[in-house]
Amino acid sequence: MKTSETIEFIVDWIKNYKETNGINGLVVGVSGGVDSALTSTLCALTGIKTLCLNMPIRQKKDQYMRANEHIKWLKRKFKNIHSIEIDLTTVFNNFKSSVENNSKTNNLALANSRSRLRMMTLYYYAAIDNSIVVGTGNKVEDFGIGFFTKYGDGGVDISPIADLMKSEVFKISKALGIISKILEAKPTDGLWDDDRSDEEQIGASYEDLEQIMNILESGINPKNIDENLKNKYNVFAKHHSSNKHKMISIPVCKIPKRLKS
């Protein structure tokens, strides 16, 4: 990868989108992870007014502190960065209490609800100043295994890093000088009280998933994948299949003309 040229390309792409669509600014949720750190840094490099939101919901202290430290780092380097902290813990706890009074507890549904509360908050602030919500998903998550919340962190206006593999995200982040605490932290979506990592949830490492995606993108038939890689492929295929509804357009029931006439 040509790192400096890739950075320039993404920054120009964001700037062009802004000019073409007449928006005033960018809004990014900063979680303390590498994907949001890279995305917010690329937004900062555009010179466009960028609002970074730290939105803890029963967050682990280290995640919260990494997000805060990254935002402070950005504000020292870039004049176009602004930030707001919105603690959504009370909102989430009230929501959790309300739904649990009327239904069985579903931990996955509650985890996804955290992501959707953050999406609502991002769009609230975007609407105030004719801004757009910038997505922070990478290629493995967005187009490989669908590891994101539908209408949560998947609810965005543009996705600057969605064509970057996880390893490429780390490479560019390192080149941009993103703080070491973020680069060294285990990837996690921060949606669970037990602080489980992404790879623990997925059942495979990002390196394994990238390897399978690269093999498939090279045109190799899945049936011909090396036996040593079968387990990795099976994990990838399971997630890709079950989450495919997130990665395709919403199905529309097209009414035949004969029924409309």
GROMACS .gro file of C-alpha atoms in nm:
model
  261
    1MET     CA    1   0.000   0.000   0.000
    2LYS     CA    2   0.116   0.353  -0.084
    3THR     CA    3   0.032   0.500   0.253
    4SER     CA    4   0.080   0.873   0.198
    5GLU     CA    5  -0.099   0.866  -0.137
    6THR     CA    6  -0.388   0.669   0.015
    7ILE     CA    7  -0.424   0.924   0.294
    8GLU     CA    8  -0.429   1.207   0.041
    9PHE     CA    9  -0.683   1.022  -0.173
   10ILE     CA   10  -0.926   0.967   0.116
   11VAL     CA   11  -0.891   1.325   0.241
   12ASP     CA   12  -0.960   1.460  -0.109
   13TRP     CA   13  -1.257   1.224  -0.143
   14ILE     CA   14  -1.414   1.361   0.175
   15LYS     CA   15  -1.348   1.722   0.069
   16ASN     CA   16  -1.502   1.658  -0.272
   17TYR     CA   17  -1.812   1.507  -0.111
   18LYS     CA   18  -1.846   1.814   0.108
   19GLU     CA   19  -1.818   2.055  -0.186
   20THR     CA   20  -2.048   1.853  -0.411
   21ASN     CA   21  -2.322   1.823  -0.150
   22GLY     CA   22  -2.300   2.163   0.016
   23ILE     CA   23  -2.262   2.046   0.373
   24ASN     CA   24  -2.111   2.246   0.657
   25GLY     CA   25  -1.931   1.984   0.861
   26LEU     CA   26  -1.855   1.628   0.968
   27VAL     CA   27  -1.965   1.437   1.278
   28VAL     CA   28  -1.771   1.134   1.403
   29GLY     CA   29  -1.824   0.905   1.701
   30VAL     CA   30  -1.493   0.836   1.876
   31SER     CA   31  -1.484   0.510   2.070
   32GLY     CA   32  -1.122   0.469   2.171
   33GLY     CA   33  -1.064   0.214   1.895
   34VAL     CA   34  -0.837   0.239   1.593
   35ASP     CA   35  -1.110   0.265   1.328
   36SER     CA   36  -1.275   0.574   1.477
   37ALA     CA   37  -0.933   0.721   1.559
   38LEU     CA   38  -0.824   0.691   1.196
   39THR     CA   39  -1.155   0.819   1.058
   40SER     CA   40  -1.158   1.125   1.283
   41THR     CA   41  -0.795   1.200   1.196
   42LEU     CA   42  -0.867   1.182   0.823
   43CYS     CA   43  -1.162   1.415   0.877
   44ALA     CA   44  -0.934   1.654   1.067
   45LEU     CA   45  -0.689   1.655   0.776
   46THR     CA   46  -0.961   1.788   0.542
   47GLY     CA   47  -0.976   2.119   0.728
   48ILE     CA   48  -1.356   2.082   0.737
   49LYS     CA   49  -1.530   2.158   1.066
   50THR     CA   50  -1.537   1.823   1.246
   51LEU     CA   51  -1.731   1.741   1.562
   52CYS     CA   52  -1.604   1.440   1.759
   53LEU     CA   53  -1.848   1.281   2.001
   54ASN     CA   54  -1.746   1.064   2.293
   55MET     CA   55  -2.063   0.877   2.392
   56PRO     CA   56  -1.997   0.641   2.684
   57ILE     CA   57  -2.263   0.389   2.781
   58ARG     CA   58  -2.150   0.197   3.091
   59GLN     CA   59  -1.809   0.217   2.926
   60LYS     CA   60  -1.492   0.053   3.056
   61LYS     CA   61  -1.259   0.320   3.189
   62ASP     CA   62  -0.975   0.237   2.948
   63GLN     CA   63  -1.204   0.270   2.644
   64TYR     CA   64  -1.337   0.603   2.768
   65MET     CA   65  -0.990   0.737   2.847
   66ARG     CA   66  -0.850   0.634   2.507
   67ALA     CA   67  -1.133   0.817   2.330
   68ASN     CA   68  -1.076   1.127   2.543
   69GLU     CA   69  -0.701   1.118   2.491
   70HIS     CA   70  -0.741   1.083   2.115
   71ILE     CA   71  -0.980   1.380   2.097
   72LYS     CA   72  -0.737   1.592   2.299
   73TRP     CA   73  -0.457   1.486   2.063
   74LEU     CA   74  -0.666   1.592   1.763
   75LYS     CA   75  -0.756   1.929   1.916
   76ARG     CA   76  -0.390   2.005   1.982
   77LYS     CA   77  -0.304   1.935   1.618
   78PHE     CA   78  -0.606   2.068   1.427
   79LYS     CA   79  -0.804   2.390   1.463
   80ASN     CA   80  -1.110   2.246   1.287
   81ILE     CA   81  -1.177   1.986   1.559
   82HIS     CA   82  -1.454   2.039   1.814
   83SER     CA   83  -1.582   1.787   2.067
   84ILE     CA   84  -1.875   1.706   2.292
   85GLU     CA   85  -1.909   1.432   2.552
   86ILE     CA   86  -2.257   1.288   2.592
   87ASP     CA   87  -2.295   1.023   2.862
   88LEU     CA   88  -2.579   0.803   2.740
   89THR     CA   89  -2.566   0.561   3.034
   90THR     CA   90  -2.882   0.694   3.201
   91VAL     CA   91  -3.070   0.690   2.871
   92PHE     CA   92  -2.966   0.331   2.808
   93ASN     CA   93  -3.047   0.219   3.162
   94ASN     CA   94  -3.394   0.372   3.137
   95PHE     CA   95  -3.449   0.206   2.799
   96LYS     CA   96  -3.325  -0.129   2.935
   97SER     CA   97  -3.555  -0.105   3.235
   98SER     CA   98  -3.856  -0.020   3.017
   99VAL     CA   99  -3.815  -0.303   2.767
  100GLU     CA  100  -3.729  -0.562   3.030
  101ASN     CA  101  -4.057  -0.486   3.206
  102ASN     CA  102  -4.240  -0.598   2.893
  103SER     CA  103  -4.024  -0.871   2.741
  104LYS     CA  104  -3.757  -1.130   2.804
  105THR     CA  105  -3.403  -0.998   2.829
  106ASN     CA  106  -3.202  -1.032   2.508
  107ASN     CA  107  -2.839  -0.937   2.559
  108LEU     CA  108  -2.758  -0.905   2.188
  109ALA     CA  109  -3.059  -0.681   2.131
  110LEU     CA  110  -2.948  -0.464   2.424
  111ALA     CA  111  -2.592  -0.446   2.292
  112ASN     CA  112  -2.721  -0.332   1.953
  113SER     CA  113  -2.943  -0.078   2.127
  114ARG     CA  114  -2.633   0.094   2.261
  115SER     CA  115  -2.506   0.137   1.907
  116ARG     CA  116  -2.843   0.270   1.790
  117LEU     CA  117  -2.860   0.524   2.072
  118ARG     CA  118  -2.521   0.653   1.960
  119MET     CA  119  -2.641   0.672   1.599
  120MET     CA  120  -2.940   0.883   1.706
  121THR     CA  121  -2.708   1.115   1.896
  122LEU     CA  122  -2.471   1.155   1.602
  123TYR     CA  123  -2.758   1.245   1.370
  124TYR     CA  124  -2.900   1.489   1.624
  125TYR     CA  125  -2.579   1.690   1.621
  126ALA     CA  126  -2.537   1.651   1.245
  127ALA     CA  127  -2.881   1.801   1.187
  128ILE     CA  128  -2.803   2.108   1.398
  129ASP     CA  129  -2.537   2.238   1.159
  130ASN     CA  130  -2.613   2.078   0.820
  131SER     CA  131  -2.343   1.819   0.877
  132ILE     CA  132  -2.308   1.451   0.788
  133VAL     CA  133  -2.231   1.143   0.997
  134VAL     CA  134  -1.903   0.981   0.898
  135GLY     CA  135  -1.882   0.603   0.927
  136THR     CA  136  -1.590   0.430   1.093
  137GLY     CA  137  -1.627   0.073   0.962
  138ASN     CA  138  -1.346  -0.107   0.779
  139LYS     CA  139  -1.373  -0.348   0.486
  140VAL     CA  140  -1.358  -0.669   0.690
  141GLU     CA  141  -1.648  -0.559   0.909
  142ASP     CA  142  -1.860  -0.374   0.653
  143PHE     CA  143  -1.829  -0.603   0.350
  144GLY     CA  144  -1.671  -0.924   0.476
  145ILE     CA  145  -1.864  -1.046   0.778
  146GLY     CA  146  -2.115  -0.768   0.846
  147PHE     CA  147  -1.981  -0.709   1.196
  148PHE     CA  148  -2.177  -0.394   1.272
  149THR     CA  149  -2.518  -0.295   1.403
  150LYS     CA  150  -2.782  -0.234   1.141
  151TYR     CA  151  -2.903   0.126   1.186
  152GLY     CA  152  -2.643   0.164   1.460
  153ASP     CA  153  -2.280   0.211   1.361
  154GLY     CA  154  -2.399   0.103   1.016
  155GLY     CA  155  -2.621   0.412   0.998
  156VAL     CA  156  -2.392   0.668   0.834
  157ASP     CA  157  -2.374   0.908   0.540
  158ILE     CA  158  -2.025   0.833   0.409
  159SER     CA  159  -1.767   0.560   0.477
  160PRO     CA  160  -1.409   0.680   0.416
  161ILE     CA  161  -1.225   0.368   0.538
  162ALA     CA  162  -1.469   0.096   0.427
  163ASP     CA  163  -1.232  -0.017   0.150
  164LEU     CA  164  -0.941  -0.064   0.392
  165MET     CA  165  -0.859  -0.399   0.547
  166LYS     CA  166  -0.793  -0.395   0.923
  167SER     CA  167  -0.418  -0.429   0.867
  168GLU     CA  168  -0.429  -0.127   0.635
  169VAL     CA  169  -0.618   0.070   0.901
  170PHE     CA  170  -0.336   0.000   1.146
  171LYS     CA  171  -0.067   0.083   0.891
  172ILE     CA  172  -0.217   0.424   0.805
  173SER     CA  173  -0.295   0.499   1.170
  174LYS     CA  174   0.067   0.433   1.265
  175ALA     CA  175   0.188   0.657   0.983
  176LEU     CA  176  -0.036   0.939   1.108
  177GLY     CA  177   0.103   0.912   1.461
  178ILE     CA  178  -0.216   0.799   1.631
  179ILE     CA  179  -0.144   0.736   1.999
  180SER     CA  180   0.010   0.402   2.090
  181LYS     CA  181  -0.258   0.315   2.348
  182ILE     CA  182  -0.509   0.291   2.064
  183LEU     CA  183  -0.278   0.101   1.831
  184GLU     CA  184  -0.202  -0.153   2.104
  185ALA     CA  185  -0.555  -0.199   2.238
  186LYS     CA  186  -0.749  -0.512   2.150
  187PRO     CA  187  -1.027  -0.431   1.901
  188THR     CA  188  -1.367  -0.420   2.070
  189ASP     CA  189  -1.707  -0.275   1.981
  190GLY     CA  190  -1.757  -0.160   2.342
  191LEU     CA  191  -2.118  -0.281   2.350
  192TRP     CA  192  -2.086  -0.539   2.627
  193ASP     CA  193  -2.039  -0.504   3.002
  194ASP     CA  194  -1.778  -0.782   3.004
  195ASP     CA  195  -1.547  -0.600   2.758
  196ARG     CA  196  -1.531  -0.894   2.514
  197SER     CA  197  -1.308  -0.835   2.211
  198ASP     CA  198  -1.418  -0.834   1.849
  199GLU     CA  199  -1.220  -1.148   1.777
  200GLU     CA  200  -1.377  -1.331   2.073
  201GLN     CA  201  -1.720  -1.249   1.933
  202ILE     CA  202  -1.630  -1.339   1.576
  203GLY     CA  203  -1.439  -1.658   1.650
  204ALA     CA  204  -1.145  -1.567   1.426
  205SER     CA  205  -0.873  -1.304   1.408
  206TYR     CA  206  -0.886  -1.011   1.168
  207GLU     CA  207  -0.570  -1.151   1.010
  208ASP     CA  208  -0.750  -1.480   0.939
  209LEU     CA  209  -1.052  -1.302   0.794
  210GLU     CA  210  -0.836  -1.083   0.573
  211GLN     CA  211  -0.654  -1.388   0.444
  212ILE     CA  212  -0.982  -1.549   0.341
  213MET     CA  213  -1.113  -1.226   0.183
  214ASN     CA  214  -0.794  -1.183  -0.018
  215ILE     CA  215  -0.818  -1.542  -0.141
  216LEU     CA  216  -1.182  -1.498  -0.245
  217GLU     CA  217  -1.112  -1.162  -0.413
  218SER     CA  218  -0.836  -1.327  -0.617
  219GLY     CA  219  -1.106  -1.538  -0.781
  220ILE     CA  220  -1.036  -1.871  -0.614
  221ASN     CA  221  -1.344  -2.090  -0.579
  222PRO     CA  222  -1.425  -2.155  -0.211
  223LYS     CA  223  -1.435  -2.526  -0.293
  224ASN     CA  224  -1.065  -2.508  -0.381
  225ILE     CA  225  -0.949  -2.338  -0.063
  226ASP     CA  226  -0.663  -2.521   0.106
  227GLU     CA  227  -0.774  -2.768   0.374
  228ASN     CA  228  -0.563  -2.587   0.634
  229LEU     CA  229  -0.777  -2.277   0.577
  230LYS     CA  230  -1.117  -2.448   0.579
  231ASN     CA  231  -1.196  -2.363   0.940
  232LYS     CA  232  -1.112  -1.997   0.879
  233TYR     CA  233  -1.326  -1.995   0.566
  234ASN     CA  234  -1.618  -2.160   0.749
  235VAL     CA  235  -1.614  -1.887   1.016
  236PHE     CA  236  -1.605  -1.619   0.747
  237ALA     CA  237  -1.881  -1.783   0.543
  238LYS     CA  238  -2.106  -1.826   0.847
  239HIS     CA  239  -2.089  -1.457   0.938
  240HIS     CA  240  -2.112  -1.341   0.576
  241SER     CA  241  -2.426  -1.547   0.520
  242SER     CA  242  -2.606  -1.459   0.843
  243ASN     CA  243  -2.523  -1.088   0.812
  244LYS     CA  244  -2.576  -1.052   0.438
  245HIS     CA  245  -2.900  -0.860   0.497
  246LYS     CA  246  -2.687  -0.576   0.637
  247MET     CA  247  -2.460  -0.559   0.334
  248ILE     CA  248  -2.717  -0.541   0.055
  249SER     CA  249  -2.983  -0.288  -0.035
  250ILE     CA  250  -3.316  -0.311   0.146
  251PRO     CA  251  -3.548  -0.543  -0.053
  252VAL     CA  252  -3.831  -0.351  -0.216
  253CYS     CA  253  -4.154  -0.520  -0.315
  254LYS     CA  254  -4.201  -0.405  -0.677
  255ILE     CA  255  -4.567  -0.406  -0.769
  256PRO     CA  256  -4.638  -0.535  -1.124
  257LYS     CA  257  -4.784  -0.278  -1.363
  258ARG     CA  258  -5.088  -0.500  -1.417
  259LEU     CA  259  -5.184  -0.445  -1.052
  260LYS     CA  260  -5.144  -0.070  -1.073
  261SER     CA  261  -5.342  -0.016  -1.391
   0.00000   0.00000   0.00000
